[in-house]
PDB file of C-alpha atoms in Angstrom:
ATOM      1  CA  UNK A  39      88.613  41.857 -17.621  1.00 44.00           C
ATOM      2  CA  UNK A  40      85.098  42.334 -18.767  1.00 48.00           C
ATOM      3  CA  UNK A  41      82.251  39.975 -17.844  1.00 51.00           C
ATOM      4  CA  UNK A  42      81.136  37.957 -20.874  1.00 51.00           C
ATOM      5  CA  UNK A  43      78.519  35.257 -21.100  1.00 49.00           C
ATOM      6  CA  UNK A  44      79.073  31.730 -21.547  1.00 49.00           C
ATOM      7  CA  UNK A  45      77.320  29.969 -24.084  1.00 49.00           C
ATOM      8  CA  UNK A  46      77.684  26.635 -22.365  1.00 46.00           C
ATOM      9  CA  UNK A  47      76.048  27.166 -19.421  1.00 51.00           C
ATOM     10  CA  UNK A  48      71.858  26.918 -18.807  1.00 54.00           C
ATOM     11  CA  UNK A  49      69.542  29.885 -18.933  1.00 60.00           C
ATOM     12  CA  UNK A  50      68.194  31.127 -15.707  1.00 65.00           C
ATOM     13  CA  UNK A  51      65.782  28.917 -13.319  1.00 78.00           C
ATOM     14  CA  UNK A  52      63.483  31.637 -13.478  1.00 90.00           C
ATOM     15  CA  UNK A  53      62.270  34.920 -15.465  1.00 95.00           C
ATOM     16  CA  UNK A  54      63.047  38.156 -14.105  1.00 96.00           C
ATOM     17  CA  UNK A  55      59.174  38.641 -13.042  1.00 96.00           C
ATOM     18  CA  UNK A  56      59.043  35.008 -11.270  1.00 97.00           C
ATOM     19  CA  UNK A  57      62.611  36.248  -9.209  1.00 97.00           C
ATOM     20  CA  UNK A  58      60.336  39.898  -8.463  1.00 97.00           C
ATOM     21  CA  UNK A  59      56.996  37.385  -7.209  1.00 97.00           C
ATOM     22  CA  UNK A  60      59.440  35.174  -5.237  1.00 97.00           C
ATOM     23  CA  UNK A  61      61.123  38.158  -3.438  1.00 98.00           C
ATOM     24  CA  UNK A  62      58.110  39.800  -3.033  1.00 97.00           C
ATOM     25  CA  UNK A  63      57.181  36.472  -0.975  1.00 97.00           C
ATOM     26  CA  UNK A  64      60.412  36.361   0.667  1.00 96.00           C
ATOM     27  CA  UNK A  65      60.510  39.612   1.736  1.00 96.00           C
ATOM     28  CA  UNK A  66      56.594  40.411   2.476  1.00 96.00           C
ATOM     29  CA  UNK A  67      56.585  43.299   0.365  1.00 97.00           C
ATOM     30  CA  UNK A  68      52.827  45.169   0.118  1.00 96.00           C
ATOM     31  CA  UNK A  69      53.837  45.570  -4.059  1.00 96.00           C
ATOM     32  CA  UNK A  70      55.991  44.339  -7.127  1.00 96.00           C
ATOM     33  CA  UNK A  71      57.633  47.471  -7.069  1.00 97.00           C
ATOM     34  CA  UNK A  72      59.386  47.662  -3.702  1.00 97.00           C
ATOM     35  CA  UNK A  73      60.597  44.448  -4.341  1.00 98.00           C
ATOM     36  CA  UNK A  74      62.101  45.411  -7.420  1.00 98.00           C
ATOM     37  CA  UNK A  75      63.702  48.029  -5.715  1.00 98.00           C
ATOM     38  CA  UNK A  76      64.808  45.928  -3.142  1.00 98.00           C
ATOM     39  CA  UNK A  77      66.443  43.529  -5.585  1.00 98.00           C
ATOM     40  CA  UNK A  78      67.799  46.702  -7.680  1.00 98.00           C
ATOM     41  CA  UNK A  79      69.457  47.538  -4.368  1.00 98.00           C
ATOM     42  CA  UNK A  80      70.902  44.678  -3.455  1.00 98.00           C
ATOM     43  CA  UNK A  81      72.159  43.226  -6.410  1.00 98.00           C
ATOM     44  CA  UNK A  82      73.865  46.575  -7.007  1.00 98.00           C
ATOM     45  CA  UNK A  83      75.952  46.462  -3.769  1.00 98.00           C
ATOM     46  CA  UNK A  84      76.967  42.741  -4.248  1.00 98.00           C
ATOM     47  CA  UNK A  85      78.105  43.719  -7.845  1.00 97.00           C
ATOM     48  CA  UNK A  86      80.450  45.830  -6.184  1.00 97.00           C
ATOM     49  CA  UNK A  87      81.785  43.138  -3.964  1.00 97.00           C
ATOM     50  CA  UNK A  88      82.004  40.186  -6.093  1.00 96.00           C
ATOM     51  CA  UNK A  89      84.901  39.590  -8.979  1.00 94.00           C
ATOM     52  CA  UNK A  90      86.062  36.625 -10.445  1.00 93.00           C
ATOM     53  CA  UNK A  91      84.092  33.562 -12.396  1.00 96.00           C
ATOM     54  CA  UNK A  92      81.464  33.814  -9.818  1.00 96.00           C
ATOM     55  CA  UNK A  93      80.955  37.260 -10.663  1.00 96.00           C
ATOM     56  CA  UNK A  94      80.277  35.940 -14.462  1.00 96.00           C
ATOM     57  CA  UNK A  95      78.575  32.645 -13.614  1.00 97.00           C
ATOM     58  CA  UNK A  96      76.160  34.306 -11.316  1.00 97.00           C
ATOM     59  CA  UNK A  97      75.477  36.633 -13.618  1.00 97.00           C
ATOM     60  CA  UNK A  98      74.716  33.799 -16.235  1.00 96.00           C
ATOM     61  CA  UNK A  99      72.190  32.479 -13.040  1.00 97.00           C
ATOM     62  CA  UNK A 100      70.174  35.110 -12.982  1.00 97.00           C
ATOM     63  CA  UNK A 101      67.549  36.973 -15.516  1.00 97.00           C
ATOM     64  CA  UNK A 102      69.085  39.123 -17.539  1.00 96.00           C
ATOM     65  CA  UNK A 103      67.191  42.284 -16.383  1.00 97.00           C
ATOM     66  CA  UNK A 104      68.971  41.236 -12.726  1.00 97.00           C
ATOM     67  CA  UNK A 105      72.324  40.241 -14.240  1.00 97.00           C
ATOM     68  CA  UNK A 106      72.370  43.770 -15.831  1.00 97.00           C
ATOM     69  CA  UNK A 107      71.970  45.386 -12.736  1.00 97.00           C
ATOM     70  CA  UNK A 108      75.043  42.912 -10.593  1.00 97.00           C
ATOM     71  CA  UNK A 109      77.191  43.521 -13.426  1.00 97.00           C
ATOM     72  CA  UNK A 110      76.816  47.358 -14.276  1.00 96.00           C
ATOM     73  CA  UNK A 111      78.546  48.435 -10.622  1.00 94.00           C
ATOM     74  CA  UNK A 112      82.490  48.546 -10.897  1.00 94.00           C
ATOM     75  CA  UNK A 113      83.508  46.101  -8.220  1.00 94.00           C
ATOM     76  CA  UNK A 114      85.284  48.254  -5.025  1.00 93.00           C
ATOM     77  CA  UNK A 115      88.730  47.844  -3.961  1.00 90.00           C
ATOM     78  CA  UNK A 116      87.551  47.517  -0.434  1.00 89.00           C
ATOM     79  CA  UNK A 117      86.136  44.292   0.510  1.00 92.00           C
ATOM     80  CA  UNK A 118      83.396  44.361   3.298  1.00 96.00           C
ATOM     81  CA  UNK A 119      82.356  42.018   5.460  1.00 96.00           C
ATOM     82  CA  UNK A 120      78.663  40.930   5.462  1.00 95.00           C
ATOM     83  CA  UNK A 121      77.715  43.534   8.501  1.00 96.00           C
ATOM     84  CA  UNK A 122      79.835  46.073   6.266  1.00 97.00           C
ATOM     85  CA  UNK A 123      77.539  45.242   3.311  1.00 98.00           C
ATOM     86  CA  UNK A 124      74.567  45.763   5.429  1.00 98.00           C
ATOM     87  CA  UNK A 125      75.707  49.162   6.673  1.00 98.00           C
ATOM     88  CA  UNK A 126      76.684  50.276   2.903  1.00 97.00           C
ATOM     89  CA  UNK A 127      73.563  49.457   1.403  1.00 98.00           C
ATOM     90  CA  UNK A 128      71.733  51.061   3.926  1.00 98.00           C
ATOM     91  CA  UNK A 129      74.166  54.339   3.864  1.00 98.00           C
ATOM     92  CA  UNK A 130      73.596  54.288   0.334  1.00 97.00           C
ATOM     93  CA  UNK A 131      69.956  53.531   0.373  1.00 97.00           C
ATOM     94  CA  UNK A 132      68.885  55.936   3.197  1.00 97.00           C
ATOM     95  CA  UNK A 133      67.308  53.214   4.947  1.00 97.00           C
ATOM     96  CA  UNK A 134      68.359  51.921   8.278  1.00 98.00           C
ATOM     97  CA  UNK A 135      70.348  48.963   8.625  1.00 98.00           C
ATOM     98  CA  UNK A 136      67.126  46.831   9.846  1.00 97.00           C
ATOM     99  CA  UNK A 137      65.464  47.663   6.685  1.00 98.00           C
ATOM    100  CA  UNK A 138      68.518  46.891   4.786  1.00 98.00           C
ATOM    101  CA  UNK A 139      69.301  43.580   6.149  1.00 98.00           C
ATOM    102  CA  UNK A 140      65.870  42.718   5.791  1.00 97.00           C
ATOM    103  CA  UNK A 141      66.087  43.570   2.181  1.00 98.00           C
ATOM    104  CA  UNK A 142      69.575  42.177   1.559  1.00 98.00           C
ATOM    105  CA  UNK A 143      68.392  38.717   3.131  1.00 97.00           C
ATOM    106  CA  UNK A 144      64.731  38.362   0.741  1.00 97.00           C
ATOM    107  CA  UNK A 145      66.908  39.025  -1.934  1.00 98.00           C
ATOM    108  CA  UNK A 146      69.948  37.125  -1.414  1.00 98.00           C
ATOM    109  CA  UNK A 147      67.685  33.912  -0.221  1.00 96.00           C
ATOM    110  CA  UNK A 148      66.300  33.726  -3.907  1.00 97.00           C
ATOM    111  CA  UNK A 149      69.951  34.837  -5.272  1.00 97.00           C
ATOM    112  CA  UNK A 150      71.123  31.554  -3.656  1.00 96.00           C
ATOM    113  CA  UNK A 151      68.169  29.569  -4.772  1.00 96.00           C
ATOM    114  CA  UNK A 152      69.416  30.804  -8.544  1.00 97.00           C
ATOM    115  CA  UNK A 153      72.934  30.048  -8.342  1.00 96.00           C
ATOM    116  CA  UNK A 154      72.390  26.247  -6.908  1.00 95.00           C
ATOM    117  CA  UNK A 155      74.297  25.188  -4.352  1.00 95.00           C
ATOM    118  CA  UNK A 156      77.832  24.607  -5.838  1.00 96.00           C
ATOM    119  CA  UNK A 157      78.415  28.360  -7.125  1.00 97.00           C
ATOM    120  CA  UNK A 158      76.976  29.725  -4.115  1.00 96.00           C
ATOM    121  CA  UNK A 159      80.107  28.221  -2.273  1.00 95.00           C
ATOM    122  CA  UNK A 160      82.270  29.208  -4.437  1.00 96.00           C
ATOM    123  CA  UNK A 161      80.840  32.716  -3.733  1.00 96.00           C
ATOM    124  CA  UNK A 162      81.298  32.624  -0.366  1.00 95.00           C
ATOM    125  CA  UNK A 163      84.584  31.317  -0.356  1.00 93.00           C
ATOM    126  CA  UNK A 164      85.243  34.727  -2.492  1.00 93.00           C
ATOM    127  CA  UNK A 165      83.566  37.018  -0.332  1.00 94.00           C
ATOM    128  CA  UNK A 166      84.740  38.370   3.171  1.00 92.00           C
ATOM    129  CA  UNK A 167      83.229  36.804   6.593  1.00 90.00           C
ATOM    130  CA  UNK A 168      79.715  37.259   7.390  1.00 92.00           C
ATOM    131  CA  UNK A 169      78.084  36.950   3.758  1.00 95.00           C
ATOM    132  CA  UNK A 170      76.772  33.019   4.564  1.00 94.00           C
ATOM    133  CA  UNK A 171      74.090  34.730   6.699  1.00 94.00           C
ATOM    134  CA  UNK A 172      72.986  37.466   4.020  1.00 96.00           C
ATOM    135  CA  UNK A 173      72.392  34.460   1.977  1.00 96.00           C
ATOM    136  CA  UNK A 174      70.431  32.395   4.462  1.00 92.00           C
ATOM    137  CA  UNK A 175      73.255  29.691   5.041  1.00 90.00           C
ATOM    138  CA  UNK A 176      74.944  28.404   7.787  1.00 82.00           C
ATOM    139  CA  UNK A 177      77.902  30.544   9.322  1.00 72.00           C
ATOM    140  CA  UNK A 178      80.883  28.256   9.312  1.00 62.00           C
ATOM    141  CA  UNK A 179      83.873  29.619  10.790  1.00 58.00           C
ATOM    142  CA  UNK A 180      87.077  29.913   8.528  1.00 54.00           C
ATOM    143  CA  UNK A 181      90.059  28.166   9.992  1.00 51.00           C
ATOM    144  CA  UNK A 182      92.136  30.335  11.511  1.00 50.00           C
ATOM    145  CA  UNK A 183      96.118  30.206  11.117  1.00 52.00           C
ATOM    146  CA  UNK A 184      97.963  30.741  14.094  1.00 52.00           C
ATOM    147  CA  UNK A 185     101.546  31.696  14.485  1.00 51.00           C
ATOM    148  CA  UNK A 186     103.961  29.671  15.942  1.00 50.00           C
ATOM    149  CA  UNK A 187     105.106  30.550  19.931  1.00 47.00           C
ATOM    150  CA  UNK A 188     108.524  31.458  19.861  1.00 47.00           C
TER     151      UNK A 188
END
């Protein structure tokens, strides 16, 4: 399955410098450049979590120069939660987990603000338990199935 554009569907809300300004905001970063890396970061470890048509339509969401980055990573067998995510990126990173929550969230609040409201469920209805957070959403709990007494 490879990740191809859709020529239906609108260009991005905003340029790839506008997204960098606005995360720069988000995340009160002293330059342009550590919130590029920030958003490098991040958007790396979500490409490796996210599959499907939201993988694609996200992509289509966001500036290219972004888009490039989600959809470069192989997605992982292993699904992590959103506290998983956090720890990965900042085991990968060499940050600590503060720092790489705090980064995850500035980027992931402008992420959400891309994809509109309607893909951004259907992204976290894809992804594990404890991404609505990351993204600056409300935590709704999944109903839970429970087996029958015997």
């Amino acid at each position: 399955m490879y990740d191809q554009p859709r020529p239906h569907l609108a260009q991005p809300a905003m340029t790839f410098e506008q997204t960098l300004e606005r995360v720069r905001y988000e995340g009160a970063y002293p330059t342009r450049e550590r919130a590029a890396e920030a958003v490098h970061h991040v958007l790396a470890a979500l490409g490796r979590q996210l599959t499907g048509d939201e993988r694609v339509d996200l992509a289509q969401a966001l500036p290219v120069e972004a888009a490039l980055t989600l959809t470069a990573q192989i997605p992982d067998t292993q699904h992590l939660t959103g506290w998983g995510f956090v720890k990965d990126l900042a085991a990968r990173t060499g940050v600590s987990p503060a720092v790489a929550r705090w980064d995850t969230g500035a980027v992931l609040a402008v992420v959400a603000r891309l994809a509109g409201p309607d893909l951004l469920a259907r992204i976290l209805h894809r992804l594990p338990d404890g991404y609505s957070l990351l993204f600056g959403q409300a935590e709704l709990r999944r109903p839970q199935l429970h087996a029958a007494a015997a």
